[in-house]
PDB file of C-alpha atoms in Angstrom:
ATOM      1  CA  MET L   1     115.225  83.906 223.916  1.00  0.00           C
ATOM      2  CA  ILE L   2     116.039  81.563 226.252  1.00  0.00           C
ATOM      3  CA  ASP L   3     116.258  77.812 224.706  1.00  0.00           C
ATOM      4  CA  TRP L   4     114.289  75.845 226.976  1.00  0.00           C
ATOM      5  CA  LEU L   5     115.486  72.446 225.849  1.00  0.00           C
ATOM      6  CA  ALA L   6     118.670  73.584 227.288  1.00  0.00           C
ATOM      7  CA  ALA L   7     117.713  75.550 230.221  1.00  0.00           C
ATOM      8  CA  SER L   8     119.428  75.625 233.464  1.00  0.00           C
ATOM      9  CA  VAL L   9     118.278  74.534 236.814  1.00  0.00           C
ATOM     10  CA  ALA L  10     118.426  78.346 237.882  1.00  0.00           C
ATOM     11  CA  GLN L  11     116.205  79.069 234.760  1.00  0.00           C
ATOM     12  CA  ARG L  12     113.905  76.035 235.562  1.00  0.00           C
ATOM     13  CA  GLN L  13     113.516  77.586 239.271  1.00  0.00           C
ATOM     14  CA  ALA L  14     112.519  80.890 237.824  1.00  0.00           C
ATOM     15  CA  LEU L  15     109.955  79.094 235.585  1.00  0.00           C
ATOM     16  CA  TYR L  16     108.466  77.562 238.593  1.00  0.00           C
ATOM     17  CA  ARG L  17     108.062  80.660 240.340  1.00  0.00           C
ATOM     18  CA  ALA L  18     106.464  82.489 237.480  1.00  0.00           C
ATOM     19  CA  VAL L  19     104.261  79.555 237.195  1.00  0.00           C
ATOM     20  CA  LYS L  20     103.383  79.035 240.877  1.00  0.00           C
ATOM     21  CA  ARG L  21     102.664  82.724 240.873  1.00  0.00           C
ATOM     22  CA  LEU L  22      99.899  82.546 238.001  1.00  0.00           C
ATOM     23  CA  LEU L  23      98.370  79.611 239.462  1.00  0.00           C
ATOM     24  CA  ASP L  24      98.039  81.239 242.635  1.00  0.00           C
ATOM     25  CA  GLU L  25      96.557  84.342 240.931  1.00  0.00           C
ATOM     26  CA  GLU L  26      94.242  82.837 238.500  1.00  0.00           C
ATOM     27  CA  GLY L  27      92.896  79.908 240.823  1.00  0.00           C
ATOM     28  CA  LEU L  28      94.528  77.344 239.078  1.00  0.00           C
ATOM     29  CA  SER L  29      95.573  73.869 240.022  1.00  0.00           C
ATOM     30  CA  TRP L  30      99.009  71.831 239.294  1.00  0.00           C
ATOM     31  CA  GLY L  31      96.097  69.309 237.558  1.00  0.00           C
ATOM     32  CA  ASP L  32      95.235  71.926 235.527  1.00  0.00           C
ATOM     33  CA  LEU L  33      98.783  73.044 234.373  1.00  0.00           C
ATOM     34  CA  TYR L  34     100.159  69.408 233.927  1.00  0.00           C
ATOM     35  CA  ARG L  35      96.580  68.708 231.878  1.00  0.00           C
ATOM     36  CA  ASP L  36      96.975  71.658 229.302  1.00  0.00           C
ATOM     37  CA  THR L  37     100.789  71.514 228.954  1.00  0.00           C
ATOM     38  CA  LEU L  38     101.653  67.603 229.337  1.00  0.00           C
ATOM     39  CA  GLY L  39      98.208  66.237 228.145  1.00  0.00           C
ATOM     40  CA  GLN L  40      98.042  64.347 231.513  1.00  0.00           C
ATOM     41  CA  ASP L  41      94.460  63.647 232.597  1.00  0.00           C
ATOM     42  CA  TYR L  42      95.423  62.405 236.243  1.00  0.00           C
ATOM     43  CA  PRO L  43      96.695  64.464 239.073  1.00  0.00           C
ATOM     44  CA  PRO L  44     100.472  64.524 239.085  1.00  0.00           C
ATOM     45  CA  GLY L  45     102.334  62.505 241.528  1.00  0.00           C
ATOM     46  CA  HIS L  46     103.876  63.376 244.956  1.00  0.00           C
ATOM     47  CA  GLY L  47     107.167  65.063 244.580  1.00  0.00           C
ATOM     48  CA  TYR L  48     106.183  66.598 241.143  1.00  0.00           C
ATOM     49  CA  GLU L  49     105.931  70.230 242.764  1.00  0.00           C
ATOM     50  CA  ASP L  50     109.145  69.790 244.746  1.00  0.00           C
ATOM     51  CA  ASN L  51     111.314  68.798 241.465  1.00  0.00           C
ATOM     52  CA  PHE L  52     109.887  71.466 239.743  1.00  0.00           C
ATOM     53  CA  ARG L  53     110.600  73.870 242.796  1.00  0.00           C
ATOM     54  CA  ALA L  54     114.426  72.736 242.567  1.00  0.00           C
ATOM     55  CA  GLY L  55     114.658  73.009 239.147  1.00  0.00           C
ATOM     56  CA  ARG L  56     114.993  69.380 238.257  1.00  0.00           C
ATOM     57  CA  ILE L  57     111.832  69.127 236.160  1.00  0.00           C
ATOM     58  CA  ALA L  58     112.719  67.548 232.964  1.00  0.00           C
ATOM     59  CA  ARG L  59     113.934  70.102 230.238  1.00  0.00           C
ATOM     60  CA  LYS L  60     111.131  69.173 227.479  1.00  0.00           C
ATOM     61  CA  LYS L  61     108.625  69.748 230.256  1.00  0.00           C
ATOM     62  CA  ALA L  62     109.865  73.124 231.103  1.00  0.00           C
ATOM     63  CA  HIS L  63     109.886  73.950 227.434  1.00  0.00           C
ATOM     64  CA  ALA L  64     106.120  72.622 227.322  1.00  0.00           C
ATOM     65  CA  ILE L  65     105.052  74.736 230.047  1.00  0.00           C
ATOM     66  CA  TYR L  66     106.718  77.801 228.670  1.00  0.00           C
ATOM     67  CA  ASN L  67     105.195  77.416 225.452  1.00  0.00           C
ATOM     68  CA  TRP L  68     101.867  77.304 227.249  1.00  0.00           C
ATOM     69  CA  LEU L  69     102.623  80.173 229.051  1.00  0.00           C
ATOM     70  CA  ASP L  70     103.599  82.319 226.261  1.00  0.00           C
ATOM     71  CA  GLU L  71     100.743  81.268 224.235  1.00  0.00           C
ATOM     72  CA  ARG L  72      98.323  81.901 227.076  1.00  0.00           C
ATOM     73  CA  TYR L  73      99.858  84.780 228.889  1.00  0.00           C
ATOM     74  CA  PRO L  74     102.264  86.272 226.749  1.00  0.00           C
ATOM     75  CA  ALA L  75     102.836  89.204 229.014  1.00  0.00           C
ATOM     76  CA  ARG L  76     104.023  86.927 232.037  1.00  0.00           C
ATOM     77  CA  ALA L  77     106.031  85.008 229.203  1.00  0.00           C
ATOM     78  CA  LYS L  78     108.171  88.277 228.563  1.00  0.00           C
ATOM     79  CA  ALA L  79     108.306  89.514 231.592  1.00  0.00           C
ATOM     80  CA  LEU L  80     110.088  85.996 232.630  1.00  0.00           C
ATOM     81  CA  GLU L  81     112.388  86.289 229.688  1.00  0.00           C
ATOM     82  CA  ALA L  82     113.243  89.805 230.798  1.00  0.00           C
ATOM     83  CA  ALA L  83     113.916  88.865 234.346  1.00  0.00           C
ATOM     84  CA  LEU L  84     116.202  85.720 233.400  1.00  0.00           C
ATOM     85  CA  ALA L  85     117.958  88.255 230.940  1.00  0.00           C
ATOM     86  CA  ASP L  86     118.897  91.050 233.639  1.00  0.00           C
ATOM     87  CA  GLU L  87     119.621  88.072 236.142  1.00  0.00           C
ATOM     88  CA  ASP L  88     122.046  86.871 233.525  1.00  0.00           C
ATOM     89  CA  GLU L  89     123.879  89.538 233.038  1.00  0.00           C
ATOM     90  CA  ARG L  90     124.287  90.766 236.347  1.00  0.00           C
ATOM     91  CA  GLN L  91     125.339  87.217 237.853  1.00  0.00           C
ATOM     92  CA  HIS L  92     127.159  85.335 234.974  1.00  0.00           C
ATOM     93  CA  THR L  93     130.765  86.874 235.134  1.00  0.00           C
ATOM     94  CA  GLY L  94     132.159  83.620 234.472  1.00  0.00           C
ATOM     95  CA  GLU L  95     132.779  82.815 238.175  1.00  0.00           C
ATOM     96  CA  HIS L  96     130.971  79.720 237.791  1.00  0.00           C
ATOM     97  CA  TRP L  97     133.091  78.533 235.214  1.00  0.00           C
ATOM     98  CA  ARG L  98     136.213  79.449 236.716  1.00  0.00           C
ATOM     99  CA  ARG L  99     135.325  77.490 239.603  1.00  0.00           C
ATOM    100  CA  PHE L 100     134.179  74.777 237.799  1.00  0.00           C
ATOM    101  CA  LEU L 101     137.761  74.352 236.291  1.00  0.00           C
ATOM    102  CA  SER L 102     139.472  74.718 239.261  1.00  0.00           C
ATOM    103  CA  GLU L 103     137.132  72.007 241.644  1.00  0.00           C
ATOM    104  CA  HIS L 104     136.779  69.574 238.755  1.00  0.00           C
ATOM    105  CA  GLY L 105     139.248  70.058 235.970  1.00  0.00           C
ATOM    106  CA  ARG L 106     142.226  67.063 236.169  1.00  0.00           C
ATOM    107  CA  TYR L 107     145.055  67.078 234.469  1.00  0.00           C
ATOM    108  CA  ALA L 108     145.139  63.400 233.724  1.00  0.00           C
ATOM    109  CA  ARG L 109     144.206  60.951 231.106  1.00  0.00           C
ATOM    110  CA  VAL L 110     145.184  63.441 228.294  1.00  0.00           C
ATOM    111  CA  ARG L 111     148.381  64.228 226.380  1.00  0.00           C
ATOM    112  CA  ALA L 112     149.351  65.754 223.071  1.00  0.00           C
ATOM    113  CA  VAL L 113     150.661  63.714 220.197  1.00  0.00           C
ATOM    114  CA  LEU L 114     153.078  65.247 217.828  1.00  0.00           C
ATOM    115  CA  LEU L 115     151.793  64.274 214.163  1.00  0.00           C
ATOM    116  CA  ARG L 116     154.498  63.920 211.245  1.00  0.00           C
ATOM    117  CA  ASP L 117     151.575  63.878 208.714  1.00  0.00           C
ATOM    118  CA  ALA L 118     147.967  63.388 208.741  1.00  0.00           C
ATOM    119  CA  ASP L 119     148.657  60.360 206.594  1.00  0.00           C
ATOM    120  CA  LEU L 120     151.758  59.009 208.433  1.00  0.00           C
ATOM    121  CA  GLY L 121     150.452  59.129 211.704  1.00  0.00           C
ATOM    122  CA  ILE L 122     152.223  59.433 214.951  1.00  0.00           C
ATOM    123  CA  VAL L 123     155.615  59.990 215.612  1.00  0.00           C
ATOM    124  CA  SER L 124     156.485  60.864 219.158  1.00  0.00           C
ATOM    125  CA  PHE L 125     154.457  61.368 222.290  1.00  0.00           C
ATOM    126  CA  ALA L 126     154.784  64.453 224.740  1.00  0.00           C
ATOM    127  CA  ARG L 127     153.216  63.691 228.277  1.00  0.00           C
ATOM    128  CA  GLY L 128     151.584  66.700 229.594  1.00  0.00           C
ATOM    129  CA  GLU L 129     152.309  68.679 232.601  1.00  0.00           C
ATOM    130  CA  PRO L 130     150.193  69.640 235.345  1.00  0.00           C
ATOM    131  CA  LEU L 131     150.872  73.311 234.135  1.00  0.00           C
ATOM    132  CA  ALA L 132     152.476  73.021 230.868  1.00  0.00           C
ATOM    133  CA  GLY L 133     152.813  70.621 228.305  1.00  0.00           C
ATOM    134  CA  PRO L 134     155.571  69.937 225.665  1.00  0.00           C
ATOM    135  CA  VAL L 135     156.742  73.003 223.723  1.00  0.00           C
ATOM    136  CA  ILE L 136     155.226  72.553 220.138  1.00  0.00           C
ATOM    137  CA  PRO L 137     156.569  74.683 217.263  1.00  0.00           C
ATOM    138  CA  PHE L 138     154.314  76.923 215.096  1.00  0.00           C
ATOM    139  CA  GLY L 139     153.490  75.215 212.269  1.00  0.00           C
ATOM    140  CA  ALA L 140     153.742  71.464 214.056  1.00  0.00           C
ATOM    141  CA  SER L 141     151.037  69.169 213.195  1.00  0.00           C
ATOM    142  CA  PHE L 142     149.644  67.491 216.682  1.00  0.00           C
ATOM    143  CA  GLY L 143     146.420  66.207 218.335  1.00  0.00           C
ATOM    144  CA  PHE L 144     145.311  65.108 221.346  1.00  0.00           C
ATOM    145  CA  GLU L 145     145.605  61.359 222.841  1.00  0.00           C
ATOM    146  CA  ILE L 146     142.532  61.070 225.201  1.00  0.00           C
ATOM    147  CA  ASP L 147     142.068  58.285 227.881  1.00  0.00           C
ATOM    148  CA  SER L 148     138.177  58.494 228.591  1.00  0.00           C
ATOM    149  CA  PRO L 149     137.000  56.960 231.596  1.00  0.00           C
ATOM    150  CA  ILE L 150     133.149  56.282 230.189  1.00  0.00           C
ATOM    151  CA  ALA L 151     131.434  55.902 226.729  1.00  0.00           C
ATOM    152  CA  GLY L 152     129.770  59.116 225.769  1.00  0.00           C
ATOM    153  CA  MET L 153     130.429  62.404 223.981  1.00  0.00           C
ATOM    154  CA  ALA L 154     133.012  64.818 224.143  1.00  0.00           C
ATOM    155  CA  LEU L 155     133.189  68.611 223.712  1.00  0.00           C
ATOM    156  CA  ALA L 156     136.204  70.320 223.732  1.00  0.00           C
ATOM    157  CA  LEU L 157     137.509  74.314 224.334  1.00  0.00           C
ATOM    158  CA  GLN L 158     140.655  76.241 224.093  1.00  0.00           C
ATOM    159  CA  ALA L 159     141.908  78.901 226.126  1.00  0.00           C
ATOM    160  CA  VAL L 160     144.103  81.742 224.342  1.00  0.00           C
ATOM    161  CA  GLY L 161     144.996  84.872 225.832  1.00  0.00           C
ATOM    162  CA  GLY L 162     142.511  84.584 228.928  1.00  0.00           C
ATOM    163  CA  ALA L 163     139.917  83.969 226.071  1.00  0.00           C
ATOM    164  CA  TRP L 164     137.942  80.615 225.356  1.00  0.00           C
ATOM    165  CA  TYR L 165     136.903  79.447 222.064  1.00  0.00           C
ATOM    166  CA  ALA L 166     135.403  75.860 220.576  1.00  0.00           C
ATOM    167  CA  LEU L 167     137.778  73.458 219.621  1.00  0.00           C
ATOM    168  CA  PRO L 168     135.901  71.339 216.855  1.00  0.00           C
ATOM    169  CA  LEU L 169     136.373  67.459 217.285  1.00  0.00           C
ATOM    170  CA  ARG L 170     135.262  66.657 213.641  1.00  0.00           C
ATOM    171  CA  GLU L 171     135.765  68.801 210.522  1.00  0.00           C
ATOM    172  CA  ASP L 172     131.622  69.302 210.592  1.00  0.00           C
ATOM    173  CA  ALA L 173     130.908  69.228 214.115  1.00  0.00           C
ATOM    174  CA  LEU L 174     131.859  70.365 217.572  1.00  0.00           C
ATOM    175  CA  THR L 175     131.229  67.079 219.521  1.00  0.00           C
ATOM    176  CA  ASP L 176     132.390  63.459 219.111  1.00  0.00           C
ATOM    177  CA  VAL L 177     131.462  60.307 220.232  1.00  0.00           C
ATOM    178  CA  VAL L 178     134.220  58.637 222.517  1.00  0.00           C
ATOM    179  CA  LEU L 179     134.455  55.104 224.012  1.00  0.00           C
ATOM    180  CA  PRO L 180     135.940  53.943 227.156  1.00  0.00           C
ATOM    181  CA  GLY L 181     139.956  53.910 226.682  1.00  0.00           C
ATOM    182  CA  VAL L 182     142.365  55.670 224.508  1.00  0.00           C
ATOM    183  CA  GLN L 183     141.676  57.331 221.249  1.00  0.00           C
ATOM    184  CA  MET L 184     142.657  60.431 219.138  1.00  0.00           C
ATOM    185  CA  LEU L 185     140.882  63.585 218.804  1.00  0.00           C
ATOM    186  CA  PRO L 186     139.991  65.446 216.879  1.00  0.00           C
ATOM    187  CA  ARG L 187     139.192  62.738 214.094  1.00  0.00           C
ATOM    188  CA  GLN L 188     138.658  63.293 210.269  1.00  0.00           C
ATOM    189  CA  LEU L 189     134.641  62.946 208.850  1.00  0.00           C
ATOM    190  CA  GLY L 190     134.303  59.263 208.598  1.00  0.00           C
ATOM    191  CA  SER L 191     137.359  57.660 210.022  1.00  0.00           C
ATOM    192  CA  ASP L 192     139.105  57.423 213.089  1.00  0.00           C
ATOM    193  CA  THR L 193     142.495  59.084 211.556  1.00  0.00           C
ATOM    194  CA  PRO L 194     143.700  62.008 213.492  1.00  0.00           C
ATOM    195  CA  TYR L 195     142.858  65.491 212.246  1.00  0.00           C
ATOM    196  CA  PRO L 196     146.123  67.390 212.660  1.00  0.00           C
ATOM    197  CA  LEU L 197     145.867  70.658 214.273  1.00  0.00           C
ATOM    198  CA  SER L 198     148.555  73.474 214.213  1.00  0.00           C
ATOM    199  CA  GLU L 199     149.206  76.836 216.051  1.00  0.00           C
ATOM    200  CA  GLU L 200     150.836  79.686 213.424  1.00  0.00           C
ATOM    201  CA  ALA L 201     149.472  82.974 215.425  1.00  0.00           C
ATOM    202  CA  HIS L 202     149.571  82.896 218.937  1.00  0.00           C
ATOM    203  CA  ASP L 203     152.570  81.791 220.811  1.00  0.00           C
ATOM    204  CA  GLY L 204     152.710  81.052 224.698  1.00  0.00           C
ATOM    205  CA  ARG L 205     150.796  79.293 226.698  1.00  0.00           C
ATOM    206  CA  HIS L 206     147.331  77.486 225.578  1.00  0.00           C
ATOM    207  CA  GLY L 207     144.871  75.899 227.938  1.00  0.00           C
ATOM    208  CA  PHE L 208     142.942  72.826 226.278  1.00  0.00           C
ATOM    209  CA  VAL L 209     139.600  71.090 228.231  1.00  0.00           C
ATOM    210  CA  PHE L 210     137.971  68.026 227.069  1.00  0.00           C
ATOM    211  CA  LEU L 211     134.216  67.431 228.433  1.00  0.00           C
ATOM    212  CA  ILE L 212     132.944  64.170 228.306  1.00  0.00           C
ATOM    213  CA  GLY L 213     129.507  63.085 229.620  1.00  0.00           C
ATOM    214  CA  GLN L 214     126.234  61.730 228.344  1.00  0.00           C
ATOM    215  CA  ALA L 215     124.280  63.075 225.061  1.00  0.00           C
ATOM    216  CA  GLU L 216     121.763  64.621 226.901  1.00  0.00           C
ATOM    217  CA  VAL L 217     124.194  66.599 228.906  1.00  0.00           C
ATOM    218  CA  ILE L 218     126.780  67.709 225.876  1.00  0.00           C
ATOM    219  CA  ALA L 219     124.200  67.902 223.003  1.00  0.00           C
ATOM    220  CA  PRO L 220     121.970  70.746 224.167  1.00  0.00           C
ATOM    221  CA  LEU L 221     125.342  72.997 224.749  1.00  0.00           C
ATOM    222  CA  VAL L 222     125.897  72.659 220.809  1.00  0.00           C
ATOM    223  CA  SER L 223     123.420  75.453 220.607  1.00  0.00           C
ATOM    224  CA  ILE L 224     125.406  77.835 223.210  1.00  0.00           C
ATOM    225  CA  VAL L 225     128.993  77.648 222.110  1.00  0.00           C
ATOM    226  CA  PRO L 226     129.841  79.752 219.148  1.00  0.00           C
ATOM    227  CA  VAL L 227     132.276  79.025 216.625  1.00  0.00           C
ATOM    228  CA  GLY L 228     134.932  81.780 215.197  1.00  0.00           C
ATOM    229  CA  ARG L 229     134.456  84.138 218.599  1.00  0.00           C
ATOM    230  CA  PRO L 230     135.516  84.023 222.167  1.00  0.00           C
ATOM    231  CA  MET L 231     132.826  82.810 224.386  1.00  0.00           C
ATOM    232  CA  ALA L 232     130.952  85.164 226.654  1.00  0.00           C
ATOM    233  CA  PRO L 233     131.115  84.552 230.357  1.00  0.00           C
ATOM    234  CA  ALA L 234     127.650  83.765 230.433  1.00  0.00           C
ATOM    235  CA  GLU L 235     128.049  80.809 227.841  1.00  0.00           C
ATOM    236  CA  LEU L 236     130.706  79.728 229.672  1.00  0.00           C
ATOM    237  CA  ASP L 237     128.704  79.487 233.257  1.00  0.00           C
ATOM    238  CA  GLN L 238     125.989  78.065 231.517  1.00  0.00           C
ATOM    239  CA  ILE L 239     128.573  74.838 230.809  1.00  0.00           C
ATOM    240  CA  ALA L 240     129.738  74.769 234.234  1.00  0.00           C
ATOM    241  CA  ASP L 241     125.823  74.800 235.242  1.00  0.00           C
ATOM    242  CA  GLN L 242     124.764  72.360 233.107  1.00  0.00           C
ATOM    243  CA  PHE L 243     127.502  69.689 234.164  1.00  0.00           C
ATOM    244  CA  LEU L 244     127.097  70.426 237.795  1.00  0.00           C
ATOM    245  CA  ALA L 245     123.449  69.695 237.496  1.00  0.00           C
ATOM    246  CA  ALA L 246     123.804  66.298 235.562  1.00  0.00           C
ATOM    247  CA  GLU L 247     122.503  63.321 237.320  1.00  0.00           C
ATOM    248  CA  THR L 248     125.034  61.005 234.859  1.00  0.00           C
ATOM    249  CA  GLU L 249     128.595  60.392 235.326  1.00  0.00           C
ATOM    250  CA  TRP L 250     131.059  63.062 233.449  1.00  0.00           C
ATOM    251  CA  HIS L 251     134.610  64.151 233.530  1.00  0.00           C
ATOM    252  CA  MET L 252     136.728  67.204 232.402  1.00  0.00           C
ATOM    253  CA  LEU L 253     140.193  66.599 231.556  1.00  0.00           C
ATOM    254  CA  ARG L 254     142.925  69.357 230.859  1.00  0.00           C
ATOM    255  CA  ILE L 255     145.979  69.901 229.819  1.00  0.00           C
ATOM    256  CA  ASN L 256     148.030  73.346 228.898  1.00  0.00           C
ATOM    257  CA  LEU L 257     150.457  73.456 225.994  1.00  0.00           C
ATOM    258  CA  MET L 258     153.250  75.852 225.104  1.00  0.00           C
ATOM    259  CA  PHE L 259     153.708  77.129 221.525  1.00  0.00           C
ATOM    260  CA  ARG L 260     156.554  78.868 220.057  1.00  0.00           C
ATOM    261  CA  ALA L 261     157.198  80.793 216.546  1.00  0.00           C
TER     262      ALA L 261
END
């Protein structure tokens, strides 16, 4: 089942094609559609259909239009969902995500911080290298110092053995609010105190990615980022597509660290 409130550009384009075919076959107008789905008693403005065709229609509107389609023409809605699921399985192999990382990730503005104790704070700093950061012993407490270029929200992922996992930034949440400038992540609940991380199972190289953007870009991704299991290629591709379609400023900060037993 597609979450239309987090629909990608490609999914909204597919919704347009399904609706356009329906309107043509049923003799309905775009004015009829927008009146029934969005409560607009006036014809849509110039460029409305162009935005929908390009997949730029607002997700809330796409959600309302799909609900109308599902209620009035359930067979067509089911066919659209099935077609998108098949397309997703064929096309989303993780290639979007890999290209997204290589073209937009910056090995800058993030460094590993070794923590002596969660309550005692920072005792040493280690600047991350483009390909590998400092070697961190198993069991050592560490965190990340982020120099955010913008105010917004952050979502973090970590790569271990070729698989990507969520890295929660609060004890009770995947994301956290960030301000422009330097701050520690993850943080303890209800404070700015660093929440210590440690590695005790997987040695070798780990990759970390911090995605920073506005709430309307990051918040919808929380529902597709699993906790406790590797992310599927389609889920990673959806993250890439979401950011690439964003109309607001965003950044991706990267760092690789080495862990040893």
